[in-house]
């Protein structure tokens, strides 16, 4: 274990600067650090941001990135460019010892250095590591499923879907063809429904360029454990979404669970069996593991218990917001309700958190976080969507347009807004791109082959496909 250098008291007679540590570079982490660097006085404090990735991902655009409507690099915001007055550390916070005001950080250089993880000291900490996928102990899930939470997963899924269409087009095995053209999505929330809607729309378009693959050859299945989907937009629009998906021949199965996906067969709780090479897991998230490796108080769901001032309850010099924090919703009609862990709250919480942290440093009064939920928008593919904004319900093209307008206004930096708008404009004038760049995941494969190190890198061979079972 080594202690990282800090600039506390760099000049004789200069009061030491307050060391602010921001854990996480997502919505809360980036926006908090951005507001702090704008409002801090010269020499008042130094801000260090620890993030596992050098960018913030704007997750609402992941489905469009997967569908090819937006380039992957335009749905991420580089932290070093935006937070040019902050110190950026690319690494994982493994443990937080708030009693000692230290955080143990493993960086990209930790393994090569051989000196162990760094120990960063701080005076104030903002805990915003976000969440991770909530994977259940389902047989085969860890071996065959793919998530949909990062830009890498979104682009990997796009490449995978097109690759399955290529396999189906070239194989002479009917069982392999059926498995390749069967796509199972687990989870009826935003991530699952939007990913399914965009990718089905993209695959339907791509099928016109295959001589032997038609849209009706593909099977798209949405599995949801509850009796409804998209609860954020309300029951009426949820029912409308189910009806629209089924109109596109998407098999929506409510009150159904995935029980196994071993040997590339998705077995559902209603008895259906789908030989498939694609299982997309979007069935919820859980708090980041670093919260459990800290001495900060947590609630029964593992999130940090916070006050409406975005301080960690009962703890001084600790702040939290976003997915990691249970922040009371003081605008709710019922007491004891927490703010939903979504981007709408996270961005607004970051602003209040930064202002309250500054007020705390300067001995000023803090402000409670209060935001009445504005509503939700969801895309279901090109020119398709649902929206529930300030009590108004929109469907189809108006909802899709609202979805794009809202998120274009929310994505950080003018640079990103203009790039995304330019791509949307070009995609309206020209045809979609349907290229799979799966080789990007194995960039050394061609060189290894040329250097005589063996064959091209290919994924592990799947288990033999069993005979096709009845799906009714």
mmCIF file of N, CA and C in Angstrom, residues 97-166:
data_model
loop_
_atom_site.group_PDB
_atom_site.id
_atom_site.type_symbol
_atom_site.label_atom_id
_atom_site.label_comp_id
_atom_site.label_asym_id
_atom_site.label_seq_id
_atom_site.Cartn_x
_atom_site.Cartn_y
_atom_site.Cartn_z
ATOM 1 N N UNK A 97 -12.450 4.124 3.802
ATOM 2 C CA UNK A 97 -12.354 4.180 5.267
ATOM 3 C C UNK A 97 -12.585 5.631 5.662
ATOM 4 N N UNK A 98 -13.855 5.968 5.861
ATOM 5 C CA UNK A 98 -14.172 7.368 6.114
ATOM 6 C C UNK A 98 -13.680 7.825 7.478
ATOM 7 N N UNK A 99 -13.567 6.905 8.411
ATOM 8 C CA UNK A 99 -13.055 7.283 9.730
ATOM 9 C C UNK A 99 -11.640 7.821 9.636
ATOM 10 N N UNK A 100 -10.860 7.296 8.680
ATOM 11 C CA UNK A 100 -9.486 7.760 8.464
ATOM 12 C C UNK A 100 -9.375 8.730 7.295
ATOM 13 N N UNK A 101 -10.511 8.981 6.626
ATOM 14 C CA UNK A 101 -10.535 9.849 5.442
ATOM 15 C C UNK A 101 -9.579 9.334 4.354
ATOM 16 N N UNK A 102 -9.665 8.056 4.046
ATOM 17 C CA UNK A 102 -8.824 7.476 3.000
ATOM 18 C C UNK A 102 -9.662 6.580 2.093
ATOM 19 N N UNK A 103 -9.250 6.483 0.842
ATOM 20 C CA UNK A 103 -9.865 5.582 -0.129
ATOM 21 C C UNK A 103 -8.756 4.776 -0.799
ATOM 22 N N UNK A 104 -8.934 3.480 -0.844
ATOM 23 C CA UNK A 104 -7.955 2.601 -1.485
ATOM 24 C C UNK A 104 -8.307 2.462 -2.947
ATOM 25 N N UNK A 105 -7.354 2.813 -3.816
ATOM 26 C CA UNK A 105 -7.616 2.883 -5.260
ATOM 27 C C UNK A 105 -6.644 1.988 -6.011
ATOM 28 N N UNK A 106 -7.196 1.168 -6.895
ATOM 29 C CA UNK A 106 -6.390 0.345 -7.799
ATOM 30 C C UNK A 106 -6.430 0.986 -9.178
ATOM 31 N N UNK A 107 -5.272 1.365 -9.711
ATOM 32 C CA UNK A 107 -5.205 2.041 -11.001
ATOM 33 C C UNK A 107 -4.730 1.079 -12.092
ATOM 34 N N UNK A 108 -4.652 1.576 -13.307
ATOM 35 C CA UNK A 108 -4.188 0.760 -14.425
ATOM 36 C C UNK A 108 -2.734 0.344 -14.257
ATOM 37 N N UNK A 109 -1.982 1.113 -13.457
ATOM 38 C CA UNK A 109 -0.560 0.817 -13.268
ATOM 39 C C UNK A 109 -0.285 -0.033 -12.034
ATOM 40 N N UNK A 110 -1.316 -0.327 -11.254
ATOM 41 C CA UNK A 110 -1.101 -1.015 -9.986
ATOM 42 C C UNK A 110 -0.403 -2.353 -10.154
ATOM 43 N N UNK A 111 -0.875 -3.170 -11.095
ATOM 44 C CA UNK A 111 -0.299 -4.503 -11.274
ATOM 45 C C UNK A 111 1.155 -4.432 -11.725
ATOM 46 N N UNK A 112 1.469 -3.527 -12.654
ATOM 47 C CA UNK A 112 2.835 -3.422 -13.162
ATOM 48 C C UNK A 112 3.787 -2.828 -12.128
ATOM 49 N N UNK A 113 3.284 -1.919 -11.295
ATOM 50 C CA UNK A 113 4.139 -1.310 -10.279
ATOM 51 C C UNK A 113 4.553 -2.315 -9.208
ATOM 52 N N UNK A 114 3.656 -3.201 -8.861
ATOM 53 C CA UNK A 114 3.957 -4.196 -7.852
ATOM 54 C C UNK A 114 4.030 -3.654 -6.443
ATOM 55 N N UNK A 115 3.538 -2.431 -6.238
ATOM 56 C CA UNK A 115 3.601 -1.811 -4.904
ATOM 57 C C UNK A 115 2.254 -1.806 -4.198
ATOM 58 N N UNK A 116 1.243 -2.384 -4.821
ATOM 59 C CA UNK A 116 -0.070 -2.405 -4.206
ATOM 60 C C UNK A 116 -0.895 -1.185 -4.550
ATOM 61 N N UNK A 117 -2.120 -1.187 -4.078
ATOM 62 C CA UNK A 117 -3.042 -0.101 -4.379
ATOM 63 C C UNK A 117 -2.621 1.196 -3.698
ATOM 64 N N UNK A 118 -3.071 2.310 -4.272
ATOM 65 C CA UNK A 118 -2.808 3.619 -3.683
ATOM 66 C C UNK A 118 -3.812 3.916 -2.572
ATOM 67 N N UNK A 119 -3.402 4.754 -1.672
ATOM 68 C CA UNK A 119 -4.302 5.212 -0.620
ATOM 69 C C UNK A 119 -4.443 6.720 -0.753
ATOM 70 N N UNK A 120 -5.596 7.152 -1.237
ATOM 71 C CA UNK A 120 -5.847 8.577 -1.426
ATOM 72 C C UNK A 120 -6.463 9.164 -0.159
ATOM 73 N N UNK A 121 -5.894 10.254 0.303
ATOM 74 C CA UNK A 121 -6.444 10.958 1.462
ATOM 75 C C UNK A 121 -7.378 12.072 0.981
ATOM 76 N N UNK A 122 -8.386 12.347 1.772
ATOM 77 C CA UNK A 122 -9.338 13.391 1.395
ATOM 78 C C UNK A 122 -9.889 14.069 2.641
ATOM 79 N N UNK A 123 -10.516 15.218 2.413
ATOM 80 C CA UNK A 123 -11.217 15.927 3.488
ATOM 81 C C UNK A 123 -12.734 15.819 3.307
ATOM 82 N N UNK A 124 -13.180 15.873 2.049
ATOM 83 C CA UNK A 124 -14.595 15.713 1.708
ATOM 84 C C UNK A 124 -14.688 14.642 0.627
ATOM 85 N N UNK A 125 -15.708 13.800 0.719
ATOM 86 C CA UNK A 125 -15.862 12.745 -0.285
ATOM 87 C C UNK A 125 -17.269 12.785 -0.867
ATOM 88 N N UNK A 126 -17.333 12.634 -2.178
ATOM 89 C CA UNK A 126 -18.600 12.506 -2.900
ATOM 90 C C UNK A 126 -18.657 11.079 -3.434
ATOM 91 N N UNK A 127 -19.571 10.296 -2.912
ATOM 92 C CA UNK A 127 -19.664 8.883 -3.293
ATOM 93 C C UNK A 127 -20.734 8.737 -4.367
ATOM 94 N N UNK A 128 -20.304 8.489 -5.588
ATOM 95 C CA UNK A 128 -21.230 8.357 -6.713
ATOM 96 C C UNK A 128 -20.717 7.324 -7.712
ATOM 97 N N UNK A 129 -20.513 6.076 -7.259
ATOM 98 C CA UNK A 129 -19.981 5.059 -8.169
ATOM 99 C C UNK A 129 -21.016 4.461 -9.102
ATOM 100 N N UNK A 130 -22.283 4.844 -8.922
ATOM 101 C CA UNK A 130 -23.329 4.302 -9.777
ATOM 102 C C UNK A 130 -23.750 2.913 -9.354
ATOM 103 N N UNK A 131 -24.186 2.131 -10.316
ATOM 104 C CA UNK A 131 -24.675 0.787 -10.036
ATOM 105 C C UNK A 131 -24.071 -0.199 -11.022
ATOM 106 N N UNK A 132 -24.282 -1.471 -10.756
ATOM 107 C CA UNK A 132 -23.826 -2.542 -11.640
ATOM 108 C C UNK A 132 -25.011 -3.443 -11.940
ATOM 109 N N UNK A 133 -24.894 -4.250 -12.978
ATOM 110 C CA UNK A 133 -25.984 -5.158 -13.346
ATOM 111 C C UNK A 133 -26.267 -6.136 -12.214
ATOM 112 N N UNK A 134 -27.540 -6.378 -11.983
ATOM 113 C CA UNK A 134 -27.950 -7.322 -10.937
ATOM 114 C C UNK A 134 -28.160 -8.684 -11.584
ATOM 115 N N UNK A 135 -27.135 -9.491 -11.540
ATOM 116 C CA UNK A 135 -27.203 -10.823 -12.144
ATOM 117 C C UNK A 135 -27.656 -11.835 -11.098
ATOM 118 N N UNK A 136 -28.587 -12.685 -11.474
ATOM 119 C CA UNK A 136 -29.098 -13.715 -10.583
ATOM 120 C C UNK A 136 -28.388 -15.040 -10.854
ATOM 121 N N UNK A 137 -28.398 -15.956 -9.894
ATOM 122 C CA UNK A 137 -27.728 -17.248 -10.084
ATOM 123 C C UNK A 137 -28.521 -18.181 -10.993
ATOM 124 N N UNK A 138 -28.670 -17.781 -12.235
ATOM 125 C CA UNK A 138 -29.405 -18.570 -13.231
ATOM 126 C C UNK A 138 -28.406 -19.410 -14.017
ATOM 127 N N UNK A 139 -28.607 -20.696 -14.142
ATOM 128 C CA UNK A 139 -27.658 -21.546 -14.878
ATOM 129 C C UNK A 139 -27.414 -21.032 -16.291
ATOM 130 N N UNK A 140 -26.144 -20.864 -16.642
ATOM 131 C CA UNK A 140 -25.760 -20.432 -17.982
ATOM 132 C C UNK A 140 -25.746 -18.937 -18.193
ATOM 133 N N UNK A 141 -26.275 -18.160 -17.244
ATOM 134 C CA UNK A 141 -26.368 -16.710 -17.452
ATOM 135 C C UNK A 141 -24.990 -16.077 -17.588
ATOM 136 N N UNK A 142 -24.072 -16.431 -16.703
ATOM 137 C CA UNK A 142 -22.725 -15.843 -16.751
ATOM 138 C C UNK A 142 -21.961 -16.274 -17.991
ATOM 139 N N UNK A 143 -22.306 -17.408 -18.569
ATOM 140 C CA UNK A 143 -21.561 -17.928 -19.717
ATOM 141 C C UNK A 143 -22.051 -17.383 -21.051
ATOM 142 N N UNK A 144 -23.346 -17.117 -21.154
ATOM 143 C CA UNK A 144 -23.906 -16.815 -22.473
ATOM 144 C C UNK A 144 -24.583 -15.450 -22.593
ATOM 145 N N UNK A 145 -24.970 -14.835 -21.487
ATOM 146 C CA UNK A 145 -25.736 -13.590 -21.581
ATOM 147 C C UNK A 145 -24.821 -12.388 -21.758
ATOM 148 N N UNK A 146 -25.409 -11.309 -22.243
ATOM 149 C CA UNK A 146 -24.698 -10.037 -22.379
ATOM 150 C C UNK A 146 -25.550 -8.958 -21.737
ATOM 151 N N UNK A 147 -24.911 -8.008 -21.071
ATOM 152 C CA UNK A 147 -25.635 -6.912 -20.445
ATOM 153 C C UNK A 147 -25.851 -5.768 -21.418
ATOM 154 N N UNK A 148 -26.478 -4.709 -20.919
ATOM 155 C CA UNK A 148 -26.705 -3.531 -21.763
ATOM 156 C C UNK A 148 -26.620 -2.286 -20.899
ATOM 157 N N UNK A 149 -25.426 -2.086 -20.326
ATOM 158 C CA UNK A 149 -25.230 -0.955 -19.410
ATOM 159 C C UNK A 149 -24.074 -0.068 -19.842
ATOM 160 N N UNK A 150 -23.177 -0.568 -20.679
ATOM 161 C CA UNK A 150 -22.014 0.199 -21.108
ATOM 162 C C UNK A 150 -22.011 0.350 -22.627
ATOM 163 N N UNK A 151 -21.238 1.302 -23.122
ATOM 164 C CA UNK A 151 -21.162 1.500 -24.562
ATOM 165 C C UNK A 151 -20.494 0.305 -25.238
ATOM 166 N N UNK A 152 -19.576 -0.338 -24.523
ATOM 167 C CA UNK A 152 -18.939 -1.529 -25.094
ATOM 168 C C UNK A 152 -19.956 -2.652 -25.286
ATOM 169 N N UNK A 153 -20.851 -2.820 -24.308
ATOM 170 C CA UNK A 153 -21.884 -3.853 -24.433
ATOM 171 C C UNK A 153 -22.855 -3.512 -25.553
ATOM 172 N N UNK A 154 -23.211 -2.240 -25.695
ATOM 173 C CA UNK A 154 -24.153 -1.835 -26.736
ATOM 174 C C UNK A 154 -23.600 -2.105 -28.125
ATOM 175 N N UNK A 155 -22.338 -1.739 -28.355
ATOM 176 C CA UNK A 155 -21.746 -1.951 -29.676
ATOM 177 C C UNK A 155 -21.457 -3.431 -29.892
ATOM 178 N N UNK A 156 -21.040 -4.123 -28.827
ATOM 179 C CA UNK A 156 -20.835 -5.561 -28.947
ATOM 180 C C UNK A 156 -22.121 -6.279 -29.313
ATOM 181 N N UNK A 157 -23.249 -5.831 -28.761
ATOM 182 C CA UNK A 157 -24.532 -6.452 -29.072
ATOM 183 C C UNK A 157 -24.936 -6.179 -30.512
ATOM 184 N N UNK A 158 -24.701 -4.965 -30.985
ATOM 185 C CA UNK A 158 -25.001 -4.663 -32.397
ATOM 186 C C UNK A 158 -24.203 -5.579 -33.319
ATOM 187 N N UNK A 159 -22.894 -5.677 -33.062
ATOM 188 C CA UNK A 159 -22.064 -6.555 -33.886
ATOM 189 C C UNK A 159 -22.544 -7.996 -33.812
ATOM 190 N N UNK A 160 -22.943 -8.401 -32.613
ATOM 191 C CA UNK A 160 -23.388 -9.778 -32.405
ATOM 192 C C UNK A 160 -24.662 -10.065 -33.198
ATOM 193 N N UNK A 161 -25.630 -9.147 -33.173
ATOM 194 C CA UNK A 161 -26.886 -9.368 -33.886
ATOM 195 C C UNK A 161 -26.638 -9.503 -35.388
ATOM 196 N N UNK A 162 -25.824 -8.625 -35.942
ATOM 197 C CA UNK A 162 -25.534 -8.709 -37.375
ATOM 198 C C UNK A 162 -24.759 -9.981 -37.684
ATOM 199 N N UNK A 163 -23.868 -10.369 -36.800
ATOM 200 C CA UNK A 163 -23.112 -11.610 -36.994
ATOM 201 C C UNK A 163 -24.040 -12.815 -36.989
ATOM 202 N N UNK A 164 -25.065 -12.805 -36.129
ATOM 203 C CA UNK A 164 -26.019 -13.917 -36.125
ATOM 204 C C UNK A 164 -26.794 -13.978 -37.433
ATOM 205 N N UNK A 165 -27.097 -12.852 -38.009
ATOM 206 C CA UNK A 165 -27.761 -12.834 -39.309
ATOM 207 C C UNK A 165 -26.845 -13.391 -40.387
ATOM 208 N N UNK A 166 -25.551 -13.093 -40.292
ATOM 209 C CA UNK A 166 -24.583 -13.665 -41.238
ATOM 210 C C UNK A 166 -24.503 -15.181 -41.091
#
